Coordinates of C-alpha atoms in Angstrom, one line a residue:
X1 CA 122.8 137.5 109.2
X2 CA 124.0 134.1 111.3
X3 CA 127.3 134.8 113.4
X4 CA 129.9 132.4 114.0
X5 CA 128.1 130.6 116.6
X6 CA 124.1 130.2 114.4
X7 CA 125.1 126.9 111.8
X8 CA 122.5 124.8 109.9
X9 CA 123.1 122.2 107.4
X10 CA 121.0 120.7 104.8
X11 CA 121.7 117.1 103.7
X12 CA 120.9 117.4 100.0
X13 CA 121.4 114.4 97.3
X14 CA 124.7 114.2 94.9
X15 CA 122.1 115.5 91.6
X16 CA 121.0 118.1 94.2
X17 CA 124.1 119.3 95.4
X18 CA 125.7 119.3 91.6
X19 CA 122.8 122.2 89.9
X20 CA 123.1 123.9 93.2
X21 CA 127.1 125.0 91.9
X22 CA 125.6 125.6 88.8
X23 CA 121.4 126.7 89.3
X24 CA 122.1 130.3 89.7
X25 CA 119.6 130.4 93.3
X26 CA 121.5 127.5 93.9
X27 CA 124.5 129.7 94.5
X28 CA 122.9 132.2 95.9
X29 CA 121.5 129.7 99.1
X30 CA 125.1 128.2 99.2
X31 CA 127.1 131.1 100.0
X32 CA 124.6 131.9 102.9
X33 CA 126.6 132.4 105.4
X34 CA 126.0 129.6 108.8
X35 CA 124.5 127.2 105.6
X36 CA 126.2 124.0 104.5
X37 CA 125.1 122.2 101.6
X38 CA 126.4 118.7 102.6
X39 CA 126.1 116.0 99.8
X40 CA 124.7 112.4 100.5
X41 CA 128.1 110.6 99.3
X42 CA 130.2 113.1 101.9
X43 CA 130.0 111.5 105.6
X44 CA 129.6 114.6 107.7
X45 CA 131.1 113.2 110.7
X46 CA 134.8 113.1 109.4
X47 CA 133.2 116.9 108.8
X48 CA 133.2 117.2 113.1
X49 CA 129.1 117.4 112.3
X50 CA 127.0 114.7 114.5
X51 CA 123.5 114.5 113.9
X52 CA 120.9 114.2 117.1
X53 CA 119.6 110.3 117.3
X54 CA 122.8 108.8 115.5
X55 CA 123.0 109.5 111.5
X56 CA 121.5 112.3 109.1
X57 CA 118.8 111.9 106.4
X58 CA 119.1 112.6 102.7
X59 CA 116.9 115.8 102.0
X60 CA 116.5 116.9 105.4
X61 CA 117.2 120.4 107.4
X62 CA 119.6 120.5 110.1
X63 CA 120.2 122.9 112.7
X64 CA 123.3 123.1 115.2
X65 CA 122.1 122.5 118.8
X66 CA 123.1 125.5 120.8
X67 CA 124.6 123.2 123.8
X68 CA 125.9 121.0 122.4
X69 CA 126.9 123.5 119.3
X70 CA 129.1 119.6 117.8
X71 CA 125.2 118.4 117.4
X72 CA 122.1 119.0 114.9
X73 CA 118.9 118.5 115.1
X74 CA 116.2 118.0 112.3
X75 CA 114.6 121.0 111.8
X76 CA 110.9 120.7 112.1
X77 CA 111.4 119.2 115.4
X78 CA 114.6 121.8 117.0
X79 CA 112.1 124.2 118.3
X80 CA 110.9 120.6 121.0
X81 CA 114.2 119.4 121.6
X82 CA 116.2 123.1 121.9
X83 CA 112.9 123.5 125.0
X84 CA 113.2 120.3 126.6
X85 CA 117.2 120.8 126.9
X86 CA 116.7 123.9 128.3
X87 CA 114.7 122.4 131.1
X88 CA 117.0 120.2 132.0
X89 CA 120.1 122.5 131.9
X90 CA 117.9 124.6 134.6
X91 CA 116.6 121.4 136.4
X92 CA 120.6 120.7 137.0
X93 CA 121.6 124.2 137.2
X94 CA 119.4 124.3 140.7
X95 CA 120.9 121.2 141.7
X96 CA 123.9 122.5 141.6
X97 CA 122.6 125.4 144.0
X98 CA 121.7 123.4 146.8
X99 CA 118.0 123.1 145.6
X100 CA 115.6 121.4 147.5
X101 CA 113.0 120.9 145.3
X102 CA 111.4 122.4 141.6
X103 CA 108.4 122.3 141.0
X104 CA 106.3 123.7 137.3
X105 CA 103.8 125.2 137.7
X106 CA 101.9 126.3 135.2
X107 CA 102.7 126.4 131.6
X108 CA 102.2 129.1 129.1
X109 CA 102.1 128.3 124.9
X110 CA 101.6 130.6 122.6
X111 CA 101.6 130.4 118.4
X112 CA 103.5 133.1 116.6
X113 CA 103.0 132.8 112.8
X114 CA 106.2 135.0 111.1
X115 CA 105.3 137.9 109.2
X116 CA 106.3 137.7 105.4
X117 CA 105.9 139.5 102.4
X118 CA 102.7 138.2 99.8
X119 CA 101.3 139.7 96.7
X120 CA 99.0 142.8 96.7
X121 CA 96.9 143.5 94.0
X122 CA 100.4 143.1 91.7
X123 CA 102.6 144.9 94.5
X124 CA 103.9 143.5 97.7
X125 CA 102.9 143.9 101.3
X126 CA 103.0 142.0 104.1
X127 CA 101.7 139.9 106.0
X128 CA 100.0 140.5 109.4
X129 CA 101.9 138.1 112.1
X130 CA 99.3 136.5 114.3
X131 CA 99.2 135.0 117.1
X132 CA 97.4 132.9 119.2
X133 CA 97.0 130.3 122.7
X134 CA 98.3 126.5 121.7
X135 CA 96.5 123.8 122.8
X136 CA 98.0 123.1 127.0
X137 CA 97.6 119.5 126.2
X138 CA 99.9 118.9 123.2
X139 CA 103.1 116.2 124.1
X140 CA 105.5 118.9 124.7
X141 CA 103.5 120.6 127.6
X142 CA 102.8 117.6 129.5
X143 CA 107.2 116.6 128.5
X144 CA 107.8 120.3 130.8
X145 CA 105.7 119.9 133.5
X146 CA 108.1 118.0 136.3
X147 CA 108.5 117.5 139.9
X148 CA 111.6 117.2 140.8
X149 CA 112.7 116.7 144.5
X150 CA 116.4 117.2 146.0
X151 CA 118.1 115.9 149.4
X152 CA 119.2 119.8 149.4
X153 CA 122.7 121.8 149.9
X154 CA 125.2 123.6 149.9
X155 CA 125.6 125.4 146.8
X156 CA 128.3 125.0 144.4
X157 CA 128.5 127.8 142.6
X158 CA 132.0 126.6 140.3
X159 CA 130.1 123.6 139.4
X160 CA 127.6 125.7 138.8
X161 CA 128.9 128.9 136.5
X162 CA 131.0 126.0 134.8
X163 CA 128.2 124.0 133.6
X164 CA 126.7 127.2 132.5
X165 CA 130.3 127.8 130.2
X166 CA 129.3 124.4 129.6
X167 CA 126.0 124.5 127.9
X168 CA 126.9 128.1 126.4
X169 CA 125.0 129.8 128.7
X170 CA 126.9 132.3 131.0
X171 CA 125.4 135.2 129.9
X172 CA 121.6 134.1 129.3
X173 CA 120.4 135.9 132.4
X174 CA 117.9 134.0 133.3
X175 CA 120.6 131.1 134.0
X176 CA 123.4 134.1 135.7
X177 CA 120.6 135.4 137.9
X178 CA 120.1 132.7 139.5
X179 CA 123.1 131.6 140.6
X180 CA 124.1 135.8 141.2
X181 CA 121.4 134.9 143.9
X182 CA 122.3 132.5 145.8
X183 CA 126.4 134.0 146.1
X184 CA 127.0 135.5 149.1
X185 CA 125.6 135.6 152.8
X186 CA 122.6 135.8 152.5
X187 CA 121.1 133.4 149.8
X188 CA 118.5 132.9 148.1
X189 CA 116.0 130.0 150.2
X190 CA 112.5 130.4 148.3
X191 CA 111.0 131.9 144.6
X192 CA 108.8 131.6 141.4
X193 CA 110.6 132.2 138.7
X194 CA 110.0 132.4 134.6
X195 CA 111.7 130.5 132.7
X196 CA 110.9 130.7 129.2
X197 CA 112.2 126.8 127.7
X198 CA 112.3 128.3 124.3
X199 CA 114.9 131.0 124.4
X200 CA 117.7 129.0 123.0
X201 CA 118.6 128.2 119.9
X202 CA 115.9 130.7 117.7
X203 CA 119.2 132.3 116.0
X204 CA 118.7 128.4 114.3
X205 CA 115.4 128.7 113.7
X206 CA 115.3 132.6 111.9
X207 CA 118.5 131.3 109.5
X208 CA 116.4 127.9 108.7
X209 CA 112.9 130.2 108.0
X210 CA 114.8 132.4 105.7
X211 CA 116.7 130.1 103.1
X212 CA 114.7 129.9 99.7
X213 CA 115.4 126.4 99.1
X214 CA 115.1 125.0 94.9
X215 CA 112.6 123.0 94.0
X216 CA 114.8 120.6 92.5
X217 CA 116.3 120.0 96.2
X218 CA 113.5 117.9 96.8
X219 CA 113.6 118.4 100.6
X220 CA 111.3 116.1 102.5
X221 CA 109.6 118.6 104.7
X222 CA 108.8 121.6 103.3
X223 CA 110.6 123.6 105.8
X224 CA 108.8 126.8 105.1
X225 CA 105.7 126.3 106.2
X226 CA 106.9 124.1 109.0
X227 CA 109.0 127.3 110.3
X228 CA 106.9 130.2 109.6
X229 CA 105.0 129.2 112.8
X230 CA 106.9 129.3 116.1
X231 CA 106.0 128.0 119.6
X232 CA 107.1 129.7 122.3
X233 CA 106.6 128.0 126.4
X234 CA 107.0 129.1 129.3
X235 CA 107.2 128.1 132.2
X236 CA 106.1 129.1 135.8
X237 CA 108.7 127.4 138.8
X238 CA 108.4 127.2 142.6
X239 CA 112.1 126.0 143.4
X240 CA 113.4 126.0 147.2
X241 CA 116.3 125.7 148.8
X242 CA 118.6 124.5 151.9
X243 CA 118.3 121.4 153.0
X244 CA 114.2 121.4 155.3
X245 CA 115.1 122.8 158.9

C-alpha cells in the first residue's frame, strides 16, 4: 500500500480522464492510494508537480523522485535515474565526510521478474520469480563505474546529516552508518563498502507495477510489462578518508 510519501501520476488525455469518472474500473483506479490522475488540459505545475526533464507527456506514467519529492520521473526510466541519483548523493556524502578517494571496484547486477497470478487450467496460480544476471556492459553499469579523487579533509558531520535530511535518507542505514563511523576520536580511514544503488524508489516502482490501467487510457508504454522486471544494481566501493600523510 502506498504511503503519503509514495506517489505516482497518470497524465492522460481529457477523454480518457472523463471515462475514468464513469467506468467502474476507472473509478477503482482513481481511488488508488498515492495515485494522481491528471488530464493534459490541466497543467500539473500549478498543482505543485514538476517533471524531470521539464514537461509531462500525455499517455505516460510518472513516479515521485524519492530524493526530491516535488519532482516526477517517467516510470520506464525511473529505476535507472533513481540509481544514478542515489550514487551521486553517496559521493557527495563521502566528500562532506572528508573522503580522499572513492572508487567503484565492481558493479553486480541481477534482474528479477516479479511474480504474478496466471490462469492454470481454468484456475489461478502464481508464476514463479525468475532471477538472472544482467549484462555487465549495459549503459547504467558504465555510468556507475566511477573514480572520484578529493583533497581530503576534516569531516563536516553537520552538513553530512543535513544532506541526508534534504535527500530523505536520514533513516537509510547504508548512508547513516558511514556518518556514524566518522563521528568520534577514531574516525574511519579506509573501507570497502557495498551500496545498493537501486534501494531508493522501490515503493514507487511497486505502486506503478500494481496499477491496472484500463485499455481506453491509451498509455504510450506497456508499463505492466516494463515494470514487472526489476533490475537491482549493487556497487562495491573502496573509500579512503583524510589527507595523504
